[in-house]
mmCIF file of C-alpha atoms in Angstrom:
data_model
loop_
_atom_site.group_PDB
_atom_site.id
_atom_site.type_symbol
_atom_site.label_atom_id
_atom_site.label_comp_id
_atom_site.label_asym_id
_atom_site.label_seq_id
_atom_site.Cartn_x
_atom_site.Cartn_y
_atom_site.Cartn_z
ATOM 1 C CA MET A 1 0.000 0.000 0.000
ATOM 2 C CA LEU A 2 2.849 2.371 0.870
ATOM 3 C CA VAL A 3 4.500 1.491 -2.405
ATOM 4 C CA HIS A 4 1.376 2.516 -4.348
ATOM 5 C CA ARG A 5 1.202 5.861 -2.577
ATOM 6 C CA LEU A 6 4.837 6.536 -3.252
ATOM 7 C CA CYS A 7 4.212 5.883 -6.937
ATOM 8 C CA ILE A 8 1.139 8.177 -7.136
ATOM 9 C CA TYR A 9 2.658 11.271 -5.396
ATOM 10 C CA PRO A 10 5.327 11.913 -8.063
ATOM 11 C CA LEU A 11 2.661 11.709 -10.785
ATOM 12 C CA LEU A 12 0.463 14.280 -9.041
ATOM 13 C CA PHE A 13 3.442 16.561 -8.484
ATOM 14 C CA SER A 14 4.546 16.425 -12.101
ATOM 15 C CA PHE A 15 0.987 17.261 -13.324
ATOM 16 C CA ALA A 16 0.709 20.363 -11.102
ATOM 17 C CA LEU A 17 4.130 21.690 -12.112
ATOM 18 C CA ALA A 18 3.392 22.622 -15.726
ATOM 19 C CA LYS A 19 6.490 23.415 -17.705
ATOM 20 C CA ILE A 20 7.008 26.105 -20.373
ATOM 21 C CA GLY A 21 5.347 24.797 -23.526
ATOM 22 C CA ASP A 22 2.807 22.662 -21.659
ATOM 23 C CA VAL A 23 -0.928 22.989 -22.345
ATOM 24 C CA CYS A 24 -2.844 25.140 -19.870
ATOM 25 C CA ARG A 25 -6.563 25.751 -19.479
ATOM 26 C CA SER A 26 -8.727 28.516 -18.046
ATOM 27 C CA SER A 27 -12.209 29.958 -18.404
ATOM 28 C CA GLY A 28 -10.860 32.035 -21.324
ATOM 29 C CA GLY A 29 -9.854 28.911 -23.231
ATOM 30 C CA SER A 30 -6.860 26.638 -23.722
ATOM 31 C CA GLY A 31 -3.357 27.948 -24.196
ATOM 32 C CA THR A 32 0.309 27.320 -23.704
ATOM 33 C CA CYS A 33 2.476 28.119 -20.733
ATOM 34 C CA LYS A 34 5.135 30.580 -21.810
ATOM 35 C CA ALA A 35 6.967 33.646 -20.646
ATOM 36 C CA GLU A 36 4.609 36.622 -20.620
ATOM 37 C CA SER A 37 6.978 38.596 -22.843
ATOM 38 C CA SER A 38 6.636 35.881 -25.504
ATOM 39 C CA CYS A 39 2.824 36.079 -25.640
ATOM 40 C CA SER A 40 2.629 38.644 -28.457
ATOM 41 C CA THR A 41 -0.256 37.132 -30.425
ATOM 42 C CA GLY A 42 -2.747 36.519 -27.603
ATOM 43 C CA PHE A 43 -3.443 37.329 -23.960
ATOM 44 C CA THR A 44 -2.267 35.824 -20.660
ATOM 45 C CA VAL A 45 -4.192 34.305 -17.755
ATOM 46 C CA VAL A 46 -2.763 34.177 -14.253
ATOM 47 C CA GLY A 47 -2.909 30.940 -12.254
ATOM 48 C CA ALA A 48 -3.239 28.444 -15.075
ATOM 49 C CA CYS A 49 0.508 27.631 -14.904
ATOM 50 C CA PRO A 50 1.004 27.163 -11.073
ATOM 51 C CA ASN A 51 4.340 26.617 -9.391
ATOM 52 C CA ASP A 52 6.166 28.131 -12.377
ATOM 53 C CA PRO A 53 8.124 31.365 -12.195
ATOM 54 C CA THR A 54 5.939 34.463 -11.934
ATOM 55 C CA ASP A 55 6.680 35.564 -15.517
ATOM 56 C CA VAL A 56 5.309 32.279 -16.916
ATOM 57 C CA LYS A 57 1.609 32.499 -17.644
ATOM 58 C CA CYS A 58 -0.969 30.735 -19.761
ATOM 59 C CA CYS A 59 -0.876 32.401 -23.210
ATOM 60 C CA ILE A 60 -4.225 31.983 -24.937
ATOM 61 C CA GLN A 61 -4.836 32.686 -28.607
ATOM 62 C CA ALA A 62 -8.510 33.251 -29.322
ATOM 63 C CA SER A 63 -10.513 34.667 -32.191
ATOM 64 C CA CYS A 64 -13.040 37.419 -31.621
ATOM 65 C CA LYS A 65 -16.631 36.395 -31.054
ATOM 66 C CA ASP A 66 -18.617 36.437 -34.317
ATOM 67 C CA LYS A 67 -16.187 38.970 -35.838
ATOM 68 C CA PRO A 68 -12.898 38.714 -37.720
ATOM 69 C CA GLY A 69 -9.920 39.574 -35.530
ATOM 70 C CA GLN A 70 -7.640 38.367 -32.719
ATOM 71 C CA CYS A 71 -8.099 38.766 -28.969
ATOM 72 C CA LEU A 72 -5.125 40.666 -27.501
ATOM 73 C CA ASP A 73 -4.164 42.327 -24.242
ATOM 74 C CA LYS A 74 -4.339 45.981 -25.234
ATOM 75 C CA THR A 75 -2.152 47.002 -22.280
ATOM 76 C CA ARG A 76 0.737 44.936 -23.670
ATOM 77 C CA VAL A 77 0.261 44.552 -27.418
ATOM 78 C CA ALA A 78 -0.548 47.131 -30.062
ATOM 79 C CA CYS A 79 -3.257 46.483 -32.634
ATOM 80 C CA THR A 80 -1.043 47.345 -35.579
ATOM 81 C CA GLY A 81 -3.006 48.267 -38.676
ATOM 82 C CA GLY A 82 -6.344 48.048 -36.890
ATOM 83 C CA VAL A 83 -8.416 49.085 -33.880
ATOM 84 C CA PHE A 84 -9.461 47.471 -30.594
ATOM 85 C CA LYS A 85 -13.131 46.644 -30.096
ATOM 86 C CA ALA A 86 -14.439 45.787 -26.597
ATOM 87 C CA GLY A 87 -16.966 43.093 -25.698
ATOM 88 C CA LEU A 88 -15.829 40.501 -28.254
ATOM 89 C CA CYS A 89 -13.267 38.537 -26.193
ATOM 90 C CA PRO A 90 -13.209 36.430 -22.991
ATOM 91 C CA GLY A 91 -11.214 37.454 -19.936
ATOM 92 C CA ARG A 92 -10.493 40.813 -18.371
ATOM 93 C CA ASP A 93 -11.580 44.204 -19.756
ATOM 94 C CA ASN A 94 -8.105 44.811 -21.138
ATOM 95 C CA VAL A 95 -8.507 41.805 -23.457
ATOM 96 C CA GLN A 96 -10.161 43.187 -26.588
ATOM 97 C CA CYS A 97 -10.646 42.284 -30.227
ATOM 98 C CA CYS A 98 -8.023 43.645 -32.616
ATOM 99 C CA GLN A 99 -9.793 44.183 -35.913
ATOM 100 C CA LYS A 100 -7.532 44.931 -38.837
ATOM 101 C CA ALA A 101 -8.493 47.572 -41.377
ATOM 102 C CA THR A 102 -10.061 46.011 -44.435
ATOM 103 C CA THR A 103 -7.686 45.186 -47.255
ATOM 104 C CA GLU A 104 -10.396 45.779 -49.837
ATOM 105 C CA PRO A 105 -9.900 49.131 -51.575
ATOM 106 C CA GLU A 106 -12.667 51.631 -51.210
ATOM 107 C CA PRO A 107 -14.747 51.869 -54.372
ATOM 108 C CA PRO A 108 -13.854 55.018 -56.302
ATOM 109 C CA SER A 109 -16.195 57.926 -55.886
ATOM 110 C CA PRO A 110 -18.273 58.711 -58.948
ATOM 111 C CA PRO A 111 -16.879 61.671 -60.864
ATOM 112 C CA ALA A 112 -18.412 64.976 -59.914
ATOM 113 C CA PRO A 113 -20.769 66.320 -62.570
ATOM 114 C CA LYS A 114 -19.238 69.029 -64.765
ATOM 115 C CA PRO A 115 -21.052 72.329 -65.293
ATOM 116 C CA THR A 116 -21.295 71.491 -69.013
ATOM 117 C CA ASP A 117 -22.944 68.074 -68.497
ATOM 118 C CA SER A 118 -26.450 69.513 -68.501
ATOM 119 C CA PHE A 119 -25.777 71.408 -71.733
ATOM 120 C CA VAL A 120 -24.447 68.273 -73.454
ATOM 121 C CA ALA A 121 -27.552 66.370 -72.308
ATOM 122 C CA TYR A 122 -29.666 69.228 -73.667
ATOM 123 C CA ILE A 123 -27.941 69.086 -77.076
ATOM 124 C CA ARG A 124 -28.269 65.295 -77.160
ATOM 125 C CA ARG A 125 -31.995 65.572 -76.429
ATOM 126 C CA LEU A 126 -32.383 68.084 -79.270
ATOM 127 C CA TYR A 127 -30.402 65.844 -81.619
ATOM 128 C CA ASP A 128 -32.590 62.834 -80.784
ATOM 129 C CA LEU A 129 -35.700 64.916 -81.449
ATOM 130 C CA ALA A 130 -34.246 66.118 -84.753
ATOM 131 C CA LYS A 131 -33.702 62.499 -85.810
ATOM 132 C CA GLN A 132 -37.301 61.679 -84.868
ATOM 133 C CA TYR A 133 -38.606 64.737 -86.703
ATOM 134 C CA GLY A 134 -36.988 63.859 -90.014
ATOM 135 C CA GLY A 135 -37.571 66.418 -92.747
ATOM 136 C CA ASP A 136 -35.192 67.479 -95.490
ATOM 137 C CA ARG A 137 -32.617 69.201 -93.251
ATOM 138 C CA PRO A 138 -29.816 67.368 -91.439
ATOM 139 C CA ALA A 139 -30.405 66.741 -87.745
ATOM 140 C CA ASN A 140 -27.277 68.714 -86.855
ATOM 141 C CA GLN A 141 -28.588 71.740 -88.734
ATOM 142 C CA LEU A 142 -31.968 71.535 -87.015
ATOM 143 C CA VAL A 143 -30.250 71.629 -83.602
ATOM 144 C CA MET A 144 -28.306 74.747 -84.624
ATOM 145 C CA GLU A 145 -31.522 76.360 -85.808
ATOM 146 C CA TRP A 146 -33.241 75.626 -82.514
ATOM 147 C CA LEU A 147 -30.362 77.238 -80.614
ATOM 148 C CA ARG A 148 -30.627 80.454 -82.679
ATOM 149 C CA HIS A 149 -34.375 80.627 -83.278
ATOM 150 C CA SER A 150 -35.312 82.955 -80.397
ATOM 151 C CA GLU A 151 -32.767 85.718 -81.120
ATOM 152 C CA TYR A 152 -31.201 85.148 -84.540
ATOM 153 C CA ASN A 153 -34.097 84.553 -86.903
ATOM 154 C CA SER A 154 -34.893 88.121 -87.939
ATOM 155 C CA LEU A 155 -35.310 89.223 -91.524
ATOM 156 C CA GLU A 156 -31.615 90.168 -91.635
ATOM 157 C CA TRP A 157 -30.584 86.702 -90.496
ATOM 158 C CA LYS A 158 -33.006 85.006 -92.851
ATOM 159 C CA THR A 159 -31.494 87.056 -95.691
ATOM 160 C CA LEU A 160 -27.960 86.226 -94.555
ATOM 161 C CA ILE A 161 -28.144 82.438 -94.100
ATOM 162 C CA GLY A 162 -31.837 81.472 -94.322
ATOM 163 C CA GLY A 163 -34.545 80.992 -91.729
ATOM 164 C CA VAL A 164 -35.088 78.197 -89.236
ATOM 165 C CA ASP A 165 -37.518 75.307 -89.613
ATOM 166 C CA ASP A 166 -40.480 76.675 -87.667
ATOM 167 C CA ASP A 167 -42.202 73.282 -87.628
ATOM 168 C CA PHE A 168 -39.219 71.752 -85.871
ATOM 169 C CA THR A 169 -39.312 74.563 -83.318
ATOM 170 C CA THR A 170 -42.938 73.675 -82.613
ATOM 171 C CA PHE A 171 -42.053 69.965 -82.483
ATOM 172 C CA VAL A 172 -39.401 70.607 -79.817
ATOM 173 C CA GLU A 173 -41.694 72.843 -77.780
ATOM 174 C CA LYS A 174 -44.424 70.188 -77.809
ATOM 175 C CA ALA A 175 -41.869 67.676 -76.541
ATOM 176 C CA GLY A 176 -41.549 69.822 -73.418
ATOM 177 C CA VAL A 177 -37.942 70.907 -73.933
ATOM 178 C CA THR A 178 -36.940 74.022 -72.011
ATOM 179 C CA ALA A 179 -34.403 76.163 -73.832
ATOM 180 C CA LEU A 180 -31.083 76.688 -72.054
ATOM 181 C CA ALA A 181 -29.498 80.135 -72.279
ATOM 182 C CA GLY A 182 -25.985 78.690 -72.390
ATOM 183 C CA PHE A 183 -23.293 77.175 -70.195
ATOM 184 C CA ARG A 184 -20.351 78.128 -68.002
ATOM 185 C CA ASP A 185 -17.179 77.733 -70.006
ATOM 186 C CA PRO A 186 -14.777 75.267 -68.317
ATOM 187 C CA GLU A 187 -11.639 77.131 -69.410
ATOM 188 C CA TYR A 188 -12.411 80.816 -68.946
ATOM 189 C CA ASP A 189 -15.257 80.585 -66.384
ATOM 190 C CA ILE A 190 -17.459 82.801 -68.564
ATOM 191 C CA ASP A 191 -21.133 82.326 -69.411
ATOM 192 C CA VAL A 192 -21.374 81.363 -73.091
ATOM 193 C CA LYS A 193 -24.488 82.407 -75.013
ATOM 194 C CA ALA A 194 -26.121 79.436 -76.742
ATOM 195 C CA SER A 195 -28.126 81.492 -79.260
ATOM 196 C CA HIS A 196 -25.073 83.293 -80.701
ATOM 197 C CA LEU A 197 -23.107 80.049 -80.690
ATOM 198 C CA GLY A 198 -25.892 78.284 -82.592
ATOM 199 C CA ALA A 199 -26.330 81.103 -85.127
ATOM 200 C CA CYS A 200 -22.622 81.271 -85.876
ATOM 201 C CA MET A 201 -22.352 77.481 -86.132
ATOM 202 C CA ASN A 202 -25.350 77.444 -88.467
ATOM 203 C CA GLY A 203 -23.564 79.931 -90.732
ATOM 204 C CA VAL A 204 -20.321 77.939 -90.774
ATOM 205 C CA PHE A 205 -22.173 74.686 -91.379
ATOM 206 C CA LEU A 206 -24.101 76.129 -94.341
ATOM 207 C CA LYS A 207 -21.536 78.439 -95.929
ATOM 208 C CA GLY A 208 -18.157 76.920 -95.062
ATOM 209 C CA GLN A 209 -14.886 78.815 -95.265
ATOM 210 C CA ALA A 210 -13.950 81.303 -97.979
ATOM 211 C CA SER A 211 -10.787 80.612 -99.955
ATOM 212 C CA GLY A 212 -7.537 82.497 -99.519
ATOM 213 C CA THR A 213 -7.958 85.849 -97.771
ATOM 214 C CA ASP A 214 -11.567 86.269 -98.909
ATOM 215 C CA THR A 215 -14.463 86.430 -96.453
ATOM 216 C CA ASN A 216 -18.046 85.219 -96.690
ATOM 217 C CA ARG A 217 -21.372 85.112 -94.878
ATOM 218 C CA ALA A 218 -20.184 82.437 -92.471
ATOM 219 C CA ASP A 219 -17.596 84.930 -91.198
ATOM 220 C CA VAL A 220 -20.277 87.576 -90.719
ATOM 221 C CA THR A 221 -22.288 85.226 -88.463
ATOM 222 C CA GLY A 222 -19.280 84.901 -86.154
ATOM 223 C CA TRP A 223 -15.990 86.724 -85.834
ATOM 224 C CA GLY A 224 -16.595 88.957 -88.881
ATOM 225 C CA GLY A 225 -19.776 90.476 -87.473
ATOM 226 C CA ASP A 226 -18.019 91.027 -84.145
ATOM 227 C CA TRP A 227 -15.118 92.668 -85.983
ATOM 228 C CA MET A 228 -17.440 95.066 -87.844
ATOM 229 C CA THR A 229 -19.187 96.231 -84.674
ATOM 230 C CA PHE A 230 -15.827 96.518 -82.889
ATOM 231 C CA TYR A 231 -14.631 98.790 -85.700
ATOM 232 C CA GLY A 232 -17.660 101.011 -85.057
ATOM 233 C CA GLU A 233 -16.750 101.174 -81.360
ATOM 234 C CA TRP A 234 -13.199 102.219 -82.201
ATOM 235 C CA ARG A 235 -14.466 105.025 -84.420
ATOM 236 C CA ARG A 236 -16.822 106.078 -81.627
ATOM 237 C CA ASP A 237 -13.869 106.268 -79.207
ATOM 238 C CA HIS A 238 -11.412 107.556 -81.821
ATOM 239 C CA ASP A 239 -10.887 110.958 -80.204
ATOM 240 C CA ASP A 240 -9.646 109.302 -77.002
ATOM 241 C CA GLN A 241 -7.727 106.467 -78.691
ATOM 242 C CA PRO A 242 -6.894 107.264 -82.314
ATOM 243 C CA LYS A 243 -4.569 104.290 -82.888
ATOM 244 C CA GLY A 244 -6.620 101.333 -84.035
ATOM 245 C CA GLY A 245 -3.919 98.784 -83.294
ATOM 246 C CA LYS A 246 -3.578 99.861 -79.684
ATOM 247 C CA TYR A 247 -7.369 99.956 -79.348
ATOM 248 C CA CYS A 248 -7.455 96.280 -80.410
ATOM 249 C CA LEU A 249 -4.759 95.267 -77.942
ATOM 250 C CA ASP A 250 -6.432 97.181 -75.114
ATOM 251 C CA HIS A 251 -10.090 96.288 -75.656
ATOM 252 C CA MET A 252 -10.623 93.371 -78.062
ATOM 253 C CA CYS A 253 -11.440 89.911 -76.687
ATOM 254 C CA ASN A 254 -11.057 90.863 -73.033
ATOM 255 C CA ALA A 255 -13.050 89.306 -70.227
ATOM 256 C CA VAL A 256 -13.691 92.622 -68.473
ATOM 257 C CA ASP A 257 -14.266 95.027 -71.391
ATOM 258 C CA ASP A 258 -17.915 95.460 -72.297
ATOM 259 C CA THR A 259 -17.359 95.623 -76.050
ATOM 260 C CA THR A 260 -19.169 93.896 -78.898
ATOM 261 C CA PHE A 261 -16.090 91.705 -79.407
ATOM 262 C CA LYS A 262 -15.392 90.518 -75.893
ATOM 263 C CA LEU A 263 -13.736 87.250 -74.836
ATOM 264 C CA ARG A 264 -17.124 85.537 -74.612
ATOM 265 C CA ASP A 265 -17.747 86.361 -78.279
ATOM 266 C CA LEU A 266 -14.398 84.891 -79.270
ATOM 267 C CA ILE A 267 -15.156 81.677 -77.350
ATOM 268 C CA GLU A 268 -18.445 81.374 -79.231
ATOM 269 C CA ASP A 269 -16.737 82.196 -82.537
ATOM 270 C CA ALA A 270 -14.067 79.556 -81.899
ATOM 271 C CA ASP A 271 -16.444 76.763 -80.863
ATOM 272 C CA CYS A 272 -18.886 77.509 -83.671
ATOM 273 C CA TYR A 273 -16.085 77.382 -86.239
ATOM 274 C CA ASN A 274 -14.395 74.244 -84.870
ATOM 275 C CA ILE A 275 -17.600 72.235 -84.447
ATOM 276 C CA GLY A 276 -19.341 73.646 -87.517
ATOM 277 C CA MET A 277 -16.445 72.852 -89.847
ATOM 278 C CA ARG A 278 -16.130 69.289 -88.488
ATOM 279 C CA LEU A 279 -19.831 68.622 -88.969
ATOM 280 C CA ARG A 280 -19.757 70.153 -92.445
ATOM 281 C CA ALA A 281 -16.791 67.971 -93.446
ATOM 282 C CA ASN A 282 -18.245 64.789 -91.952
ATOM 283 C CA PRO A 283 -22.071 64.724 -91.900
ATOM 284 C CA SER A 284 -22.082 61.385 -90.076
ATOM 285 C CA LEU A 285 -20.824 63.084 -86.899
ATOM 286 C CA SER A 286 -23.278 64.099 -84.203
ATOM 287 C CA ILE A 287 -23.399 67.649 -82.849
ATOM 288 C CA ALA A 288 -23.992 66.179 -79.396
ATOM 289 C CA ASP A 289 -20.821 64.080 -79.606
ATOM 290 C CA GLU A 290 -18.864 67.101 -80.846
ATOM 291 C CA PHE A 291 -19.975 69.214 -77.904
ATOM 292 C CA GLU A 292 -19.094 66.383 -75.547
ATOM 293 C CA ARG A 293 -15.659 66.022 -77.163
ATOM 294 C CA THR A 294 -15.092 69.761 -76.839
ATOM 295 C CA PHE A 295 -16.014 69.811 -73.152
ATOM 296 C CA ALA A 296 -13.982 66.672 -72.449
ATOM 297 C CA GLY A 297 -10.778 68.592 -73.186
ATOM 298 C CA GLY A 298 -10.966 69.995 -76.689
ATOM 299 C CA TYR A 299 -11.637 73.455 -75.255
ATOM 300 C CA LYS A 300 -8.025 73.620 -74.027
ATOM 301 C CA SER A 301 -6.789 74.145 -77.581
ATOM 302 C CA ARG A 302 -9.915 75.714 -79.124
ATOM 303 C CA MET A 303 -8.279 79.101 -79.843
ATOM 304 C CA LYS A 304 -5.319 77.583 -81.644
ATOM 305 C CA LYS A 305 -7.582 75.359 -83.747
ATOM 306 C CA PHE A 306 -9.861 78.248 -84.659
ATOM 307 C CA ILE A 307 -7.320 81.007 -85.252
ATOM 308 C CA GLU A 308 -4.821 78.884 -87.141
ATOM 309 C CA GLY A 309 -7.600 77.042 -88.974
ATOM 310 C CA ARG A 310 -9.411 80.172 -90.123
ATOM 311 C CA PHE A 311 -6.559 82.667 -90.408
ATOM 312 C CA GLY A 312 -3.368 80.638 -90.783
ATOM 313 C CA ASP A 313 -0.550 82.947 -89.646
ATOM 314 C CA ARG A 314 -0.381 86.580 -88.515
ATOM 315 C CA GLY A 315 0.127 87.930 -92.000
ATOM 316 C CA LYS A 316 -2.885 86.127 -93.398
ATOM 317 C CA ALA A 317 -4.974 87.063 -90.351
ATOM 318 C CA GLN A 318 -4.243 90.726 -91.024
ATOM 319 C CA ALA A 319 -5.188 90.296 -94.694
ATOM 320 C CA VAL A 320 -8.449 88.504 -93.846
ATOM 321 C CA ALA A 321 -9.323 91.218 -91.313
ATOM 322 C CA LYS A 322 -8.754 93.823 -94.045
ATOM 323 C CA SER A 323 -10.967 91.866 -96.430
ATOM 324 C CA MET A 324 -13.822 91.935 -93.908
ATOM 325 C CA LEU A 325 -14.006 95.741 -93.654
ATOM 326 C CA PRO A 326 -14.142 97.401 -97.107
ATOM 327 C CA PRO A 327 -17.023 96.741 -99.543
ATOM 328 C CA GLY A 328 -16.860 93.519 -101.548
ATOM 329 C CA ASP A 329 -18.984 91.673 -104.101
ATOM 330 C CA ASP A 330 -21.709 90.511 -101.683
ATOM 331 C CA VAL A 331 -24.397 93.197 -101.470
ATOM 332 C CA ILE A 332 -25.927 91.616 -98.370
ATOM 333 C CA ILE A 333 -22.616 91.768 -96.499
ATOM 334 C CA ASN A 334 -21.977 95.339 -97.689
ATOM 335 C CA THR A 335 -25.386 96.488 -96.466
ATOM 336 C CA GLY A 336 -25.010 94.675 -93.159
ATOM 337 C CA ARG A 337 -21.540 96.119 -92.612
ATOM 338 C CA ILE A 338 -22.791 99.705 -92.862
ATOM 339 C CA ARG A 339 -25.661 98.976 -90.481
ATOM 340 C CA LEU A 340 -23.435 97.269 -87.872
ATOM 341 C CA VAL A 341 -20.756 99.964 -87.987
ATOM 342 C CA GLN A 342 -23.324 102.775 -87.691
ATOM 343 C CA GLN A 343 -25.049 101.007 -84.778
ATOM 344 C CA GLN A 344 -21.885 101.465 -82.724
ATOM 345 C CA GLY A 345 -20.217 104.508 -84.229
ATOM 346 C CA GLY A 346 -23.203 106.661 -85.142
ATOM 347 C CA PHE A 347 -24.756 107.668 -88.442
ATOM 348 C CA LEU A 348 -21.836 109.932 -89.424
ATOM 349 C CA VAL A 349 -19.158 107.394 -88.531
ATOM 350 C CA LYS A 350 -16.113 107.127 -90.773
ATOM 351 C CA LEU A 351 -16.648 103.896 -92.715
ATOM 352 C CA PRO A 352 -13.715 101.494 -93.352
ATOM 353 C CA LEU A 353 -13.751 102.467 -97.023
ATOM 354 C CA TRP A 354 -12.511 105.937 -96.076
ATOM 355 C CA LEU A 355 -9.577 104.828 -93.899
ATOM 356 C CA SER A 356 -6.078 105.508 -95.151
ATOM 357 C CA ASP A 357 -3.861 102.500 -95.892
ATOM 358 C CA ASP A 358 -1.754 103.285 -92.830
ATOM 359 C CA GLU A 359 -4.817 103.445 -90.580
ATOM 360 C CA LEU A 360 -6.154 100.167 -91.958
ATOM 361 C CA ASP A 361 -2.748 98.479 -91.626
ATOM 362 C CA ASP A 362 -2.356 99.586 -88.024
ATOM 363 C CA LEU A 363 -5.878 98.492 -87.104
ATOM 364 C CA THR A 364 -5.691 95.048 -88.718
ATOM 365 C CA LYS A 365 -2.191 94.408 -87.356
ATOM 366 C CA GLY A 366 -3.615 94.974 -83.883
ATOM 367 C CA PHE A 367 -6.362 92.463 -84.718
ATOM 368 C CA ALA A 368 -3.840 89.802 -85.741
ATOM 369 C CA ASP A 369 -1.505 90.494 -82.813
ATOM 370 C CA ARG A 370 -4.353 90.226 -80.333
ATOM 371 C CA LEU A 371 -5.584 86.898 -81.693
ATOM 372 C CA PHE A 372 -2.166 85.261 -81.826
ATOM 373 C CA GLY A 373 -1.366 86.629 -78.386
ATOM 374 C CA ILE A 374 -4.369 84.659 -77.129
ATOM 375 C CA VAL A 375 -3.007 81.532 -78.838
ATOM 376 C CA GLN A 376 0.335 82.039 -77.049
ATOM 377 C CA LEU A 377 -1.426 82.319 -73.697
ATOM 378 C CA GLU A 378 -3.400 79.155 -74.439
ATOM 379 C CA ASN A 379 -0.201 77.292 -75.323
ATOM 380 C CA LEU A 380 1.434 78.393 -72.070
ATOM 381 C CA ALA A 381 -1.600 77.294 -70.047
ATOM 382 C CA SER A 382 -1.452 73.792 -71.554
ATOM 383 C CA GLN A 383 2.222 73.221 -70.698
#
């Protein structure tokens, strides 16, 4: 009997004296006896490794309850790359769930709408209606006519490039379309006038570009008409600023000057020429797609495309500007020129025909210098 007892006591003693690496158990779960400093991926429980040195404790590794993560002692271990959440782990209050930040990338935010998006949608709606309407005029032309119909369909405009399709105007109105006045230009932050843009584009689309240094009715609907009225303004202000070239550099195509050839007019002249010429050359293109292409980035080089496309170089630009002012073969343009110049300069204004060669050279050189100066600024902005 004594022999049996002697055999049992060593077994009991060896079970109570758990060694480092032995399995240990507690209410928080099963673990391994190890030095507390080595328990970096779990939490420790006191008393589950009795009779061992004080720094040896039961190290338990447990997952968080119903959540991804690892239970750690927040007083000893940092939750690197995540945050501690309480109430998801067994044991003391300092044992909390370390939840790592998700490795899934956040879905990209949808792109913010551009100020021009509504105008593109408007043009696309008009184009779709023009396709539904049919008729003997191209859909692109019908859209241009709708844009101009409220302000640029007078007898003068009908004589210059023809009238709009009134039945299409009625068709669009019955479809419940509300006319938009224009859009905020993405490059210059200026309100662009849709009616002038549409009228000018209509002229370019129908009449095209004159050859050489000649001018035509398409020019009058855009930059040429602006140039005529600007000439009248110069003659009106001639006593204060007699040099036409300097007057151009100081007042033409500026954002702040309230002239008849301000920067807004040039933007409209440029877009109407660039889009109108593309649609004229390729009738299969859609005016809606061309506006969208322009607003997607084409506007950043619009001035270069327009000025070099219509005028070529400085010398030719000066020659074309000269061609626009004196009387030519087109009686309609000649009559309109006098009316536009007198509107700004008065009935007794000095008409371009009566300028000396030096005066005309100085004026038109200022015109060319101002336009190509704008191209230089555009090129610098794109670098």
